[in-house]
Structure formats: structure tokens, C-alpha cells
Coordinates of C-alpha atoms and ligand atoms in Angstrom, one line a residue:
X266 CA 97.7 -68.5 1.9
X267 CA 97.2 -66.9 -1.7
X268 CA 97.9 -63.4 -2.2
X269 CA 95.4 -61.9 -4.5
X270 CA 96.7 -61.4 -8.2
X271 CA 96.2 -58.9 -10.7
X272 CA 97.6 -59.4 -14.7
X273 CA 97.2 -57.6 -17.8
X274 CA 94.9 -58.4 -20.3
X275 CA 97.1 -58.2 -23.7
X276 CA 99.9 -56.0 -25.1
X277 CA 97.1 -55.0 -26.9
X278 CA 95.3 -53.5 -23.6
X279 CA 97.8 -52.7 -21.9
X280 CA 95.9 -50.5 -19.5
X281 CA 93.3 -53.0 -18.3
X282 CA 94.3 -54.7 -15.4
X283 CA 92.3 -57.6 -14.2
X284 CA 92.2 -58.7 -10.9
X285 CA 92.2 -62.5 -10.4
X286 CA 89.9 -64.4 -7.7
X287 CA 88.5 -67.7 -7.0
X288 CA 85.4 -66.6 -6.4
X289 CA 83.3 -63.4 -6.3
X290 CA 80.1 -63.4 -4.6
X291 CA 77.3 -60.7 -5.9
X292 CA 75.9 -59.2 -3.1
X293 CA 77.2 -58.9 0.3
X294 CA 73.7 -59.2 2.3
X295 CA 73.5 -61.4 4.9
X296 CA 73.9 -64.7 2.9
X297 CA 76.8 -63.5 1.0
X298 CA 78.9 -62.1 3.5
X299 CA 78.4 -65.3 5.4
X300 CA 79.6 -67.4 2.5
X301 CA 82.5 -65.0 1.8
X302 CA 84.2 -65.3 5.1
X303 CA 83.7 -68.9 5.0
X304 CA 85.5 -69.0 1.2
X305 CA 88.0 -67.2 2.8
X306 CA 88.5 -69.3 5.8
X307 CA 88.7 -72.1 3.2
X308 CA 91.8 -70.4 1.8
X309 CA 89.9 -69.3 -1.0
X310 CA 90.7 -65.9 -2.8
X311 CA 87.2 -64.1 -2.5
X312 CA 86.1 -60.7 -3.7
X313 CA 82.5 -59.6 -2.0
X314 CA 81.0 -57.3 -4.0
X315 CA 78.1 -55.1 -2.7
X316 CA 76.1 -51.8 -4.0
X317 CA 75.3 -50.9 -0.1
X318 CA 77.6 -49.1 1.6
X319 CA 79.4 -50.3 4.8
X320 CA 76.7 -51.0 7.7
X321 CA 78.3 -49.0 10.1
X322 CA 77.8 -46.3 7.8
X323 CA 73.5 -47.3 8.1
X324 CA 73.7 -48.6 12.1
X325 CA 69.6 -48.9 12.8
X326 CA 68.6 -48.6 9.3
X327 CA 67.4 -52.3 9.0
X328 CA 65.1 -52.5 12.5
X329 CA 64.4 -56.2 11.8
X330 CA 65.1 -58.7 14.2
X331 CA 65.7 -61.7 12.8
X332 CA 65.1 -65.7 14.3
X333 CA 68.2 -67.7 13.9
X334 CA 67.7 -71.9 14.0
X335 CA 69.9 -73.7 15.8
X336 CA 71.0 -74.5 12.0
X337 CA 72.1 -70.9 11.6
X338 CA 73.6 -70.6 15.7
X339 CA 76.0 -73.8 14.6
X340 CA 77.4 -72.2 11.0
X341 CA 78.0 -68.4 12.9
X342 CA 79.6 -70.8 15.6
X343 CA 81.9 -72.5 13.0
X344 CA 82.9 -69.1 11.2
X345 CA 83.7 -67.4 14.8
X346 CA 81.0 -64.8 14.3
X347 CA 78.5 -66.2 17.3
X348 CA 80.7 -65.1 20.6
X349 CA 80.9 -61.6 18.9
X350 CA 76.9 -61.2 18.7
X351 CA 76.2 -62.6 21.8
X352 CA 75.0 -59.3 23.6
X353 CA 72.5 -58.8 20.6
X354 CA 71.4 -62.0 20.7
X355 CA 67.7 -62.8 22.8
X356 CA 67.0 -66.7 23.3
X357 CA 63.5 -68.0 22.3
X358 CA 62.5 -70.3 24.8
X359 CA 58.4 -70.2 23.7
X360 CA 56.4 -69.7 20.4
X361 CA 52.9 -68.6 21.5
X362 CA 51.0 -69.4 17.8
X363 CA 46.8 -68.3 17.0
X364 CA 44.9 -66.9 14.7
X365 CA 42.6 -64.2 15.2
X366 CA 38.9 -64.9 15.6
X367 CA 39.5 -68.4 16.2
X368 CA 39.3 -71.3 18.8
X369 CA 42.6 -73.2 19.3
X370 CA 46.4 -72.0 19.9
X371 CA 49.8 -74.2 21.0
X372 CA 52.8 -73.1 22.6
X373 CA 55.9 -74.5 21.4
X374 CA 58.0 -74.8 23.9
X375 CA 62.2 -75.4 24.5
X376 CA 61.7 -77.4 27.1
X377 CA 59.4 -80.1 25.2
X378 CA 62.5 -80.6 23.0
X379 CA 65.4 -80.6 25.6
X380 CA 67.4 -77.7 24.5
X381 CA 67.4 -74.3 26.0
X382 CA 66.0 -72.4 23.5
X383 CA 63.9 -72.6 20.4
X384 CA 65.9 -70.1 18.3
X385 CA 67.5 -66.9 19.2
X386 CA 66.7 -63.3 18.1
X387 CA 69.1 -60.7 16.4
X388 CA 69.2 -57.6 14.9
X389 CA 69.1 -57.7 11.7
X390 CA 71.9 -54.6 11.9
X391 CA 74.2 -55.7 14.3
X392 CA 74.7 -59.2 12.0
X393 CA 75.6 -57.2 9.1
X394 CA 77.9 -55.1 11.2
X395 CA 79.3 -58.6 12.7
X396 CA 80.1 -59.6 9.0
X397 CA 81.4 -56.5 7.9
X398 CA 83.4 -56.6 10.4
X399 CA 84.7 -60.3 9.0
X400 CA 85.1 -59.2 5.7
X401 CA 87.6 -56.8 6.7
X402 CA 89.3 -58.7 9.0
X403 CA 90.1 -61.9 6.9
X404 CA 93.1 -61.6 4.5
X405 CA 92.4 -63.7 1.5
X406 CA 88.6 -61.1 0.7
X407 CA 88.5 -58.1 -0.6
X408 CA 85.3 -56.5 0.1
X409 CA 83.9 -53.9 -3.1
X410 CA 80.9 -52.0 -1.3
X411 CA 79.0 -49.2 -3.4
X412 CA 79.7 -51.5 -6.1
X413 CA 77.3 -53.1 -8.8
X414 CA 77.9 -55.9 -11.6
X415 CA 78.2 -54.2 -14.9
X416 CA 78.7 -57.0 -17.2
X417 CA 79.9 -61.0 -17.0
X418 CA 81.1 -63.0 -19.6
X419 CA 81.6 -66.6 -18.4
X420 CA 84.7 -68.6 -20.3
X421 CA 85.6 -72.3 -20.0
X422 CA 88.0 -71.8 -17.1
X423 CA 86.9 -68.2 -15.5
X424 CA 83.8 -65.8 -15.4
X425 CA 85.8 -61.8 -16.4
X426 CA 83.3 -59.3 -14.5
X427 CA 83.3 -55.9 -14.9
X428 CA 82.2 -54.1 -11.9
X429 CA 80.8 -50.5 -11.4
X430 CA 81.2 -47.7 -9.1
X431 CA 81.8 -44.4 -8.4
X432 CA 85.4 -44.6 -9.1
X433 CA 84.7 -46.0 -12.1
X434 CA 85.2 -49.6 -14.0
X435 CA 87.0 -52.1 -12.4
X436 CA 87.7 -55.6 -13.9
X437 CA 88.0 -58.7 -12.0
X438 CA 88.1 -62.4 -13.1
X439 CA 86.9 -65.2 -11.0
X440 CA 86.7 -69.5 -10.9
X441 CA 83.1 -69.3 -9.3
X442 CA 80.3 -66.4 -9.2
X443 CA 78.0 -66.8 -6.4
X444 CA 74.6 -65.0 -6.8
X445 CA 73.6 -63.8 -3.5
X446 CA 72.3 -60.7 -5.0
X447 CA 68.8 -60.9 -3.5
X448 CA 64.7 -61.8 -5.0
X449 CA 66.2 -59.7 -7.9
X450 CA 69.4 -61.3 -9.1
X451 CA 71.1 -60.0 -12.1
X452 CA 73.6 -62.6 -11.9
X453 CA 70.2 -65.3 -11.9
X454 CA 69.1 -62.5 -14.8
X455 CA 72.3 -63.1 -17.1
X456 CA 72.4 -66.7 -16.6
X457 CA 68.5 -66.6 -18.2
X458 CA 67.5 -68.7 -15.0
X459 CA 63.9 -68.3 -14.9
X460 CA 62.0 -68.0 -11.3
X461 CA 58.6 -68.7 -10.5
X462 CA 56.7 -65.8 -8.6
X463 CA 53.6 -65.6 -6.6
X464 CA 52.8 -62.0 -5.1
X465 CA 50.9 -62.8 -1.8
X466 CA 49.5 -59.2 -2.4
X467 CA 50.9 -58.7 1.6
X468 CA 53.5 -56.2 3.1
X469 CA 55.4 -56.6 6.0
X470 CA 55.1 -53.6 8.4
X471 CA 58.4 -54.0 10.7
X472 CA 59.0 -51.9 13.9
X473 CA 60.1 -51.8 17.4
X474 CA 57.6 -51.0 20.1
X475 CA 57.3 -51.5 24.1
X476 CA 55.5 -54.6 26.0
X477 CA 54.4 -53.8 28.9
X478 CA 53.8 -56.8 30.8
X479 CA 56.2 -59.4 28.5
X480 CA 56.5 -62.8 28.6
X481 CA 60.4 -62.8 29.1
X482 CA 61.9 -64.8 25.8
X483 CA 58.5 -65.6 24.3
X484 CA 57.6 -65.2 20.6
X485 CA 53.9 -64.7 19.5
X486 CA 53.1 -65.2 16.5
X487 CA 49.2 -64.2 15.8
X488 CA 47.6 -65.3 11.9
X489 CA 45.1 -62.6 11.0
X490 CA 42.9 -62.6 7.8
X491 CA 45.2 -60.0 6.9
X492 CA 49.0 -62.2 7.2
X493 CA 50.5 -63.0 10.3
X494 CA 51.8 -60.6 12.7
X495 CA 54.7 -61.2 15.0
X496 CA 56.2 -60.1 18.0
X497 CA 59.7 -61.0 18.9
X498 CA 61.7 -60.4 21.9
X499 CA 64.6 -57.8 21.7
X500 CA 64.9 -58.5 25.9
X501 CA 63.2 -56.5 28.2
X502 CA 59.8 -54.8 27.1
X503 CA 61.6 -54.2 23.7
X504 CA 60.3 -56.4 21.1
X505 CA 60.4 -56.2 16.9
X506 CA 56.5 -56.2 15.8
X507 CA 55.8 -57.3 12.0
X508 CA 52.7 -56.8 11.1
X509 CA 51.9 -58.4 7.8
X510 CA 48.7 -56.3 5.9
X511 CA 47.2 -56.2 2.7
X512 CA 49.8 -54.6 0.2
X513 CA 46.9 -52.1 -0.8
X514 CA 46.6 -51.1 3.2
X515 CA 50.3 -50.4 3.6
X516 CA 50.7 -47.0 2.8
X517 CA 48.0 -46.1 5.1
X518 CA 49.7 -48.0 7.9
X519 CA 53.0 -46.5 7.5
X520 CA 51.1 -42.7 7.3
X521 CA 49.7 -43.6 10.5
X522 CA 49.9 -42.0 13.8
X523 CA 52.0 -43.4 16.3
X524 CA 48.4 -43.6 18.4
X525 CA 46.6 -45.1 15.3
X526 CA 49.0 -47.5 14.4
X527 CA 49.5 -49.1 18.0
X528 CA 46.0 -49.0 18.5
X529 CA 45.8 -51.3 15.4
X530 CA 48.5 -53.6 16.9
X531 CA 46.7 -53.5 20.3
X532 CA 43.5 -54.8 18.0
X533 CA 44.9 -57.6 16.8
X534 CA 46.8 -58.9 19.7
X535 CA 44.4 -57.8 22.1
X536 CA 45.6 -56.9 26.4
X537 CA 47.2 -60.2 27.2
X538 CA 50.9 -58.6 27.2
X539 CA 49.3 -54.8 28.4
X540 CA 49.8 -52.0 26.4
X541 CA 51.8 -51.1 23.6
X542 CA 54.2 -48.4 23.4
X543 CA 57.3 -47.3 22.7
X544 CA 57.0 -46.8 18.9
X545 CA 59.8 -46.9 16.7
X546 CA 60.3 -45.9 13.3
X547 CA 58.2 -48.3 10.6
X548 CA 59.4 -50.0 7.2
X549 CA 57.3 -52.1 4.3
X550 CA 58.7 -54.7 2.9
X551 CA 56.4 -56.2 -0.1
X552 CA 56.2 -60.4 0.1
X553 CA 56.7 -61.8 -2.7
X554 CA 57.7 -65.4 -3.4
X555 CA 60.5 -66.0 -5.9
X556 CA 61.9 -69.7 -6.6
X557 CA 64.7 -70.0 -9.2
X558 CA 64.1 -72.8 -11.5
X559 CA 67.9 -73.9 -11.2
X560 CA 70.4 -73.9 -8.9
X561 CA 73.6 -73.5 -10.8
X562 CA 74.8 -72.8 -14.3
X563 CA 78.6 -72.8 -15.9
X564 CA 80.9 -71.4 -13.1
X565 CA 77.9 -69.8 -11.2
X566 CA 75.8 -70.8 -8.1
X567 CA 72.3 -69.3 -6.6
X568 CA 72.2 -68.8 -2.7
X569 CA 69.4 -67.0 -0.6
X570 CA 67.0 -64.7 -1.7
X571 CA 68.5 -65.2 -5.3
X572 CA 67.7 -68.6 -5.2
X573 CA 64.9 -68.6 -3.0
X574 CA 62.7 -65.7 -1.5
X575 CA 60.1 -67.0 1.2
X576 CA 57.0 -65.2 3.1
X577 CA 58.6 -64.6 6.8
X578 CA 55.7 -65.9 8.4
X579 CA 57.8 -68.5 9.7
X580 CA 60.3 -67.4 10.0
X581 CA 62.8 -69.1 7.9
X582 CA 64.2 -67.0 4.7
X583 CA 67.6 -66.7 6.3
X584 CA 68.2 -70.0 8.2
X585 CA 67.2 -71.6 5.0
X586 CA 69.5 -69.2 2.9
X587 CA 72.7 -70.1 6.0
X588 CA 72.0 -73.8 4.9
X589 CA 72.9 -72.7 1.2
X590 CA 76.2 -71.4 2.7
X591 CA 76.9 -73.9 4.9
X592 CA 76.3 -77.3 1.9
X593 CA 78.4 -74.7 -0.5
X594 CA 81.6 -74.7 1.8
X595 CA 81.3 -78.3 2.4
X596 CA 81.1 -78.9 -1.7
X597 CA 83.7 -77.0 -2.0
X598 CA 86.5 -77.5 0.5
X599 CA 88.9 -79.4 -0.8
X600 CA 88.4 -78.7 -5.0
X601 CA 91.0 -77.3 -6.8
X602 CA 88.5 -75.6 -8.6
X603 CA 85.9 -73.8 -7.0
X604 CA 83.9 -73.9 -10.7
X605 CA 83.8 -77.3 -10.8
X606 CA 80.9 -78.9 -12.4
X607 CA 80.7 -81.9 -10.3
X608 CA 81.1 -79.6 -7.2
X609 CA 78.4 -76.7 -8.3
X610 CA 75.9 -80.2 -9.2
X611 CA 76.7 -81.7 -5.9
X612 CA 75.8 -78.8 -4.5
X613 CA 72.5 -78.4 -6.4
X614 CA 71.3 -81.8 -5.8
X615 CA 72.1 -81.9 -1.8
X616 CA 70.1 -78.5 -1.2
X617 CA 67.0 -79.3 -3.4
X618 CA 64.8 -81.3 -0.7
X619 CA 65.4 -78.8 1.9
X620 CA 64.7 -76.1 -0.6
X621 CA 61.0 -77.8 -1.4
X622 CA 60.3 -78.7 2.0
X623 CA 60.8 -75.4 3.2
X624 CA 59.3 -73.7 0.8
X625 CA 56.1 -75.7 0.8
X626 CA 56.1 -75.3 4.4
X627 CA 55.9 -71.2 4.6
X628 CA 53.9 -70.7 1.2
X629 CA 51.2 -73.5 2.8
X630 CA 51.2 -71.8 6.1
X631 CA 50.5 -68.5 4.0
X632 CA 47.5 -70.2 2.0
X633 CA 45.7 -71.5 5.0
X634 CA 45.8 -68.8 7.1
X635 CA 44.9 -66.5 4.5
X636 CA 42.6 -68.0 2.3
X637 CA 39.0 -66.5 3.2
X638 CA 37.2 -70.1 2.3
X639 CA 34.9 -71.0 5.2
X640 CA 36.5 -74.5 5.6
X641 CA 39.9 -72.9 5.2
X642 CA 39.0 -71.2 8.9
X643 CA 38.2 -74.2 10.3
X644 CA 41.4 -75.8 9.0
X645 CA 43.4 -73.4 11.0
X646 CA 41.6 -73.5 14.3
X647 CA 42.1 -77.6 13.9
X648 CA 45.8 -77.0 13.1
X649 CA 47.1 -75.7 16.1
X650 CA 44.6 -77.6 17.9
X651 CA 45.9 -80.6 16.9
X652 CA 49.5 -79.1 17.2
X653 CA 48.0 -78.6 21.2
X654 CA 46.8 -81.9 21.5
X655 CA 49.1 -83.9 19.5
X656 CA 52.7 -83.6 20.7
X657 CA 54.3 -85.5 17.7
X658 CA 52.4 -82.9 15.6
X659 CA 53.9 -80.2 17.8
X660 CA 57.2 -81.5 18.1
X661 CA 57.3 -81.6 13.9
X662 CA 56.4 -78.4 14.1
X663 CA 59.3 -77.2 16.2
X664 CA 61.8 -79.0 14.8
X665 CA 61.1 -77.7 11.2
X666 CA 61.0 -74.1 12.9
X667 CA 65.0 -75.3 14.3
X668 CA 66.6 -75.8 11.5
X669 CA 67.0 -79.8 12.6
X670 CA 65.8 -81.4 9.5
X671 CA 68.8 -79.8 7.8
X672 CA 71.0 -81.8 6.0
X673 CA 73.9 -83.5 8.1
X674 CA 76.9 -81.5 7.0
X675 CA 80.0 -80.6 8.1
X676 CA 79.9 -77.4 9.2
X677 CA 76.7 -77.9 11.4
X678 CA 77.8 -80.3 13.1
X679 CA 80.4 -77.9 14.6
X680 CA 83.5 -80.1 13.1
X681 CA 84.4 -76.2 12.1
X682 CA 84.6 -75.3 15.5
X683 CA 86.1 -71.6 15.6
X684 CA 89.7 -71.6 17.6
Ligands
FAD248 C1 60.0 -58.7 7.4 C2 60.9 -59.8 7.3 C3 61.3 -60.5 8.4 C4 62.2 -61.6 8.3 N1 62.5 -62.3 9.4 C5 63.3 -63.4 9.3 C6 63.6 -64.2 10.4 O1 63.2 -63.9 11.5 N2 64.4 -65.3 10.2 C7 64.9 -65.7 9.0 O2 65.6 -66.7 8.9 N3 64.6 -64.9 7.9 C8 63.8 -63.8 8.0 N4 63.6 -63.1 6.9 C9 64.2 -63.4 5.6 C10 65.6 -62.8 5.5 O3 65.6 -61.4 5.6 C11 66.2 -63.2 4.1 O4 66.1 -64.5 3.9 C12 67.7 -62.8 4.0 O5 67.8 -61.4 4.2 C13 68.3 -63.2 2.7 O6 69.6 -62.7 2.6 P1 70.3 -62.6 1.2 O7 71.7 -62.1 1.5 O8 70.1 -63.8 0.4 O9 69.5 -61.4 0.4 P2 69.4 -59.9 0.6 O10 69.2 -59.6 2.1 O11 68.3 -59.4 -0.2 O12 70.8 -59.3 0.2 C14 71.1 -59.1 -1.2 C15 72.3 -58.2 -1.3 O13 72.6 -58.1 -2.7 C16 72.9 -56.7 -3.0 N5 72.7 -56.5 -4.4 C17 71.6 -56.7 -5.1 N6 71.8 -56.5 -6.4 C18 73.1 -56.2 -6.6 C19 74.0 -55.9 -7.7 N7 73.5 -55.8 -8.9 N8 75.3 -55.7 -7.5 C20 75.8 -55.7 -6.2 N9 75.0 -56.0 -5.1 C21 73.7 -56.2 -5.3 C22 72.0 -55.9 -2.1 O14 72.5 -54.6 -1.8 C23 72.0 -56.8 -0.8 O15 72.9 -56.4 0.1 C24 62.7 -62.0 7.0 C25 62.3 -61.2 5.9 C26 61.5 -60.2 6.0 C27 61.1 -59.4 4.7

């Protein structure tokens, strides 16, 4: 184990003291703090740096609940974080997919693939707790919350940062800089890595609400001309609704009254699961795509949302983004230097096919269900028709949904067992 180091700059400077790292990962969201405890577990010296406060110091402020892959369940496995969550975590045993207004729906089922469930939901807060939690346990990170990048000057052999908070300037230097700093990475920013963007001109409504007859452990998805919406199970009649509308409709959703809003929801999935109830508070989040044109640059590497941002229609940002983790420890485990070139390019290379595949897959499923072309409607009826009739088709489907055509790599194939 490596204790972390601090040194003085010069005679010159005396004053400034730099503290030294291996790496220092931007942004301790969900990606980040996953990759940080695995660094550290790797006997890497790690510094996660964050400009949100501690989550138990915002318990319930994200209500999301988020679908984790199989991919996902088998990395949190590995890292020791999965027996922790498992009172927060709902199994997804059926999908129920349509689309408003017309013929044609499938189930996806567990079953049909032999495993006992499709996915498994969490909320979004109790993760981040989870991880806090990690980050303060593990010896070799130091965690910087209410803490943004203020400057980064890459050399040959080490990236200096400066960092900003309310205590002031602090100065660190590290081997590797991991943006995991979100859609709007300043770290992707500095390095003048461009990214593609398509606004889907869509906002996702998220927020809790009562079932009142549900269909234990079953998703539903619904595609409306307005986005998809989404109910997913939180156990019991609880479930997390997003409700995807037209960006220019948001405002008036949020404003609603509980009544008017539910009344909406009722609309558009209509009395199959009984009334809904139970309404919980309501947040927008805009969807946006954002694609960064490169992976890596000198002594830096783009995971998540920095490197990809995705519509959540199917539900995939984050498994994708736990992929990025998980092919960035294996890369790395075993380099003396985390900066490595061949390491950061090994990296870049292995994660580009999942990256387009998964992409395409959520911005197409976007398109079609959105597009108001005549033969664009028909297109989706046929879709899960044929995902109904077809069980190849189906089974595709579901697999994608899992996680399983994720790269084979070490730590999701559970040789990274947690003792
Ligand atoms: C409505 C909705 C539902 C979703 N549902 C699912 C789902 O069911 N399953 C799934 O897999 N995915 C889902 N996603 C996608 C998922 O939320 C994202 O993929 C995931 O949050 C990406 O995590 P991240 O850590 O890369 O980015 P972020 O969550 O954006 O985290 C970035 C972090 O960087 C910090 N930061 C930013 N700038 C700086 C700076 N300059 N200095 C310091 N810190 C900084 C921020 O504070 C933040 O903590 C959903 C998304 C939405 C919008």
C-alpha cells in the first residue's frame, strides 16, 4: 500500500505544496466513484474530486431509480458494493414494451432467457450513498467534495491540477485524469475534445407515484408521440414514473397539480395497473445526446456521461458508462503507469464497438418512436410485433437490454470476486 505524498514545488515556492496521486478522477457521480474505488482497490493512489456535497448530506434529492444490467450487478459484485444495496435493490423479472395508439406490444421476459431477472432497480440515491460510503472507507482515496477543477496543465510524466473550493486553492498532481465530470466535461473542454450533440427537444419528468393493482417486478415501458414513458418497480405499489415530454411542455408538467399531472400519466398508460396515486415530488431532466469524438488524450481518459450521454429510453446510460469502468481497471491493472499511452489506447480501442452499438441502439429507438412520418408509425407497431412473434428478435432485444453483449473482461466475469 502507498501512502499518499505531498512535496514542494521549488525553494522558489516554498509555500505551495502539491499533493501527489496516481490518478484523480473529475467528478465523483456515479461513474466516477465507481472507478475510484476500483483504482483504489487496485492499489492505486486516487483522489475523487466532486463539486456536490456528500450524498447523505442530499438523501432523496435524486428520486431516480435506475435499471442495472447484469453487466453493472457483476462490476458492484466485484468492488463489494452489491451485498450492501441489496435491500434497495427491486429484480426485473418482465419488460411490458408499446406504444400508444398502436397495435402490437412484447413482453420480455427472465424466464425466456434462464436467469432470474432481467435487470434490477435502484435508487439512484442510495448508489451514491453506497459509494460515498466506499470512498471513505478505502485507504489509498481521498475524496475532495464541494470541489471543482480550476486549472490543468498536462506535463510528459504528470497532469499538476489546481483545484477550487471553499477553503481555497489546493494543488494536486496526478499520472492519469479521468473525466467523469458529466455531458459537460471541462476536463473533455481543456483537452479541446470536440462532441457531437443532438437535442431530442425532450425532457424527462421523473417521479415516484403509487400502483394500485401492480404487476409485482414488471417494467412497462410505453412509447408515446411525445418520448417514452416508464414505470419501474420500487417493490410494492411504489414505482419511479419517467415521463418523457416535449422540452417546450415541461414547465407546464412540473407546475401541474398533483390531480392534473396523474391524470396525464393515467392518459397515457391507461387502467390496466388501476389508479395512480401516491405522488411524489417531480424533476426535469433535458435529453440531450452528447458523443465525444475521442476517447483519450495525453495522460487523460473520458468515462460516462463525459464520454457519452444517451436518451434513457432504454435504459442504458449508466450500465454503459459501468462498462467504461470496468475495461479501464482491466487496462490498467498491472501498469506501472496509470498514464500510459499504450494503456489509455487499449482502452479507447476495446470500448469503441460497445460505445457505437449502444449508442445507435437508444438514439434509433428515439427516432422511430418519435418521428411523426406515417410509415415511421407503422414501423413501430411491426417492431414489437415482430419482437412478439419472433423470439430470436426478442431475445436480441433482451440481451442488449442485459448488458450481455459486453465485452469479455475481467472484472465481469466475477474473477474480482469481493472477499
Ligand atoms: C431520467 C433518467 C433516467 C435514467 N435511467 C437510467 C437507468 O435506468 N439505467 C441506466 O443505466 N442509466 C440511466 N440513466 C443514465 C444515467 O443517469 C447516467 O448514465 C449516469 O448518471 C452517468 O453517470 P456519470 O457519473 O458519468 O455522470 P453524472 O451523473 O452526470 O456525474 C457527473 C459528476 O461530475 C460532477 N462534476 C461536473 N463538473 C465538475 C467539475 N468541473 N468539477 C468537479 N466535479 C464536477 C458532478 O457534480 C457530478 O457528480 C438515466 C438518465 C436519466 C436522465
Amino acid at each position: 500500500m502507498r501512502p499518499n505524498r505531498s512535496r514542494r514545488l521549488s525553494p522558489s515556492c516554498s509555500a505551495l505544496v502539491v499533493r501527489e496521486f496516481d490518478c484523480a478522477v473529475i467528478g465523483a457521480g456515479l461513474a466516477g466513484a465507481t472507478l475510484a474505488v476500483g483504482l483504489a482497490r487496485c492499489g492505486l493512489r486516487v483522489a475523487a474530486i466532486d463539486a456536490r456535497p456528500p450524498a447523505s448530506a442530499t438523501a432523496g434529492r435524486d428520486i431516480r431509480g435506475l435499471a442495472l444490467a447484469s453487466s453493472s450487478q457483476r462490476l458492484l459484485v466485484a468492488l463489494g458494493l452489491w451485498s450492501g444495496l441489496r435491500e434497495h435493490l427491486t429484480p426485473i423479472q418482465r419488460v411490458r414494451v408499446s406504444a400508444q395508439g398502436h397495435y402490437g406490444s412484447t413482453t420480455l421476459r427472465a424466464a425466456l432467457m434462464g436467469v432470474p431477472a432481467l435487470g434490477y432497480v435502484c435508487a439512484a440515491d442510495r448508489l451514491l450513498a453506497a459509494l460515498d460510503a466506499a470512498l471513505a472507507a478505502a485507504p489509498l482515496l481521498t475524496p475532495f467534495y464541494g470541489t471543482t477543477l480550476h486549472t490543468l496543465a498536462p506535463a510528459a510524466d504528470r497532469v499538476a491540477l489546481q483545484l477550487s473550493s471553499a477553503a481555497g486553492l489546493e494543488h494536486l498532481s496526478a499520472r492519469l485524469i479521468v473525466a467523469a465530470d458529466g455531458s459537460h466535461s471541462v476536463v473533455r473542454r481543456h483537452y479541446e475534445i470536440a462532441s457531437r450533440q443532438f437535442d431530442y427537444g425532450q425532457t424527462a419528468v421523473v417521479a415516484n407515484l403509487d400502483v394500485e393493482h401492480p404487476e409485482p417486478h414488471t417494467a412497462v415501458e410505453r412509447f408515446t408521440p411525445d418520448g417514452p414513458c416508464a414505470l419501474l418497480p420500487l417493490g410494492g405499489a411504489r414505482h419511479v414514473l419517467v415521463r418523457t415530454a416535449r422540452s417546450t411542455e415541461a414547465q407546464a408538467l412540473l407546475a401541474a397539480s398533483p390531480a392534473a399531472f396523474l391524470a396525464d400519466v393515467q392518459a397515457r398508460f391507461g387502467w390496466r395497473y388501476g389508479r395512480f396515486s401516491g405522488l411524489g415530488s417531480r424533476r426535469a431532466h433535458p435529453l440531450v445526446l452528447h458523443r465525444a469524438q475521442q476517447l483519450v488524450a495525453p495522460r487523460a481518459v473520458l468515462i460516462g456521461n463525459a464520454a457519452n450521454t444517451i436518451h434513457p429510453n432504454a435504459a442504458q446510460g449508466l450500465n454503459l458508462a459501468l462498462r467504461d469502468v470496468a475495461t479501464l481497471l482491466d487496462c490498467l491493472a498491472g501498469t506501472a503507469d496509470p498514464g500510459a499511452p499504450a494503456a489509455l489506447a487499449n482502452y479507447a480501442a476495446q470500448r469503441q464497438p460497445d460505445h457505437e452499438r449502444t449508442v445507435n441502439f437508444s438514439h434509433g429507438l428515439a427516432r422511430l418512436f418519435t418521428l411523426e412520418v406515417p410509415l415511421v408509425g407503422v414501423g413501430r407497431g411491426l417492431t414489437l410485433a415482430a419482437c412478439e412473434l419472433l423470439p430470436p428478435l426478442r431475445t436480441a432485444l433482451m440481451a442488449r437490454l442485459m448488458g450481455w453483449r459486453a465485452p469479455p473482461n475481467d472484472w465481469l466475469r466475477g474473477t474480482h470476486e469481493a472477499n
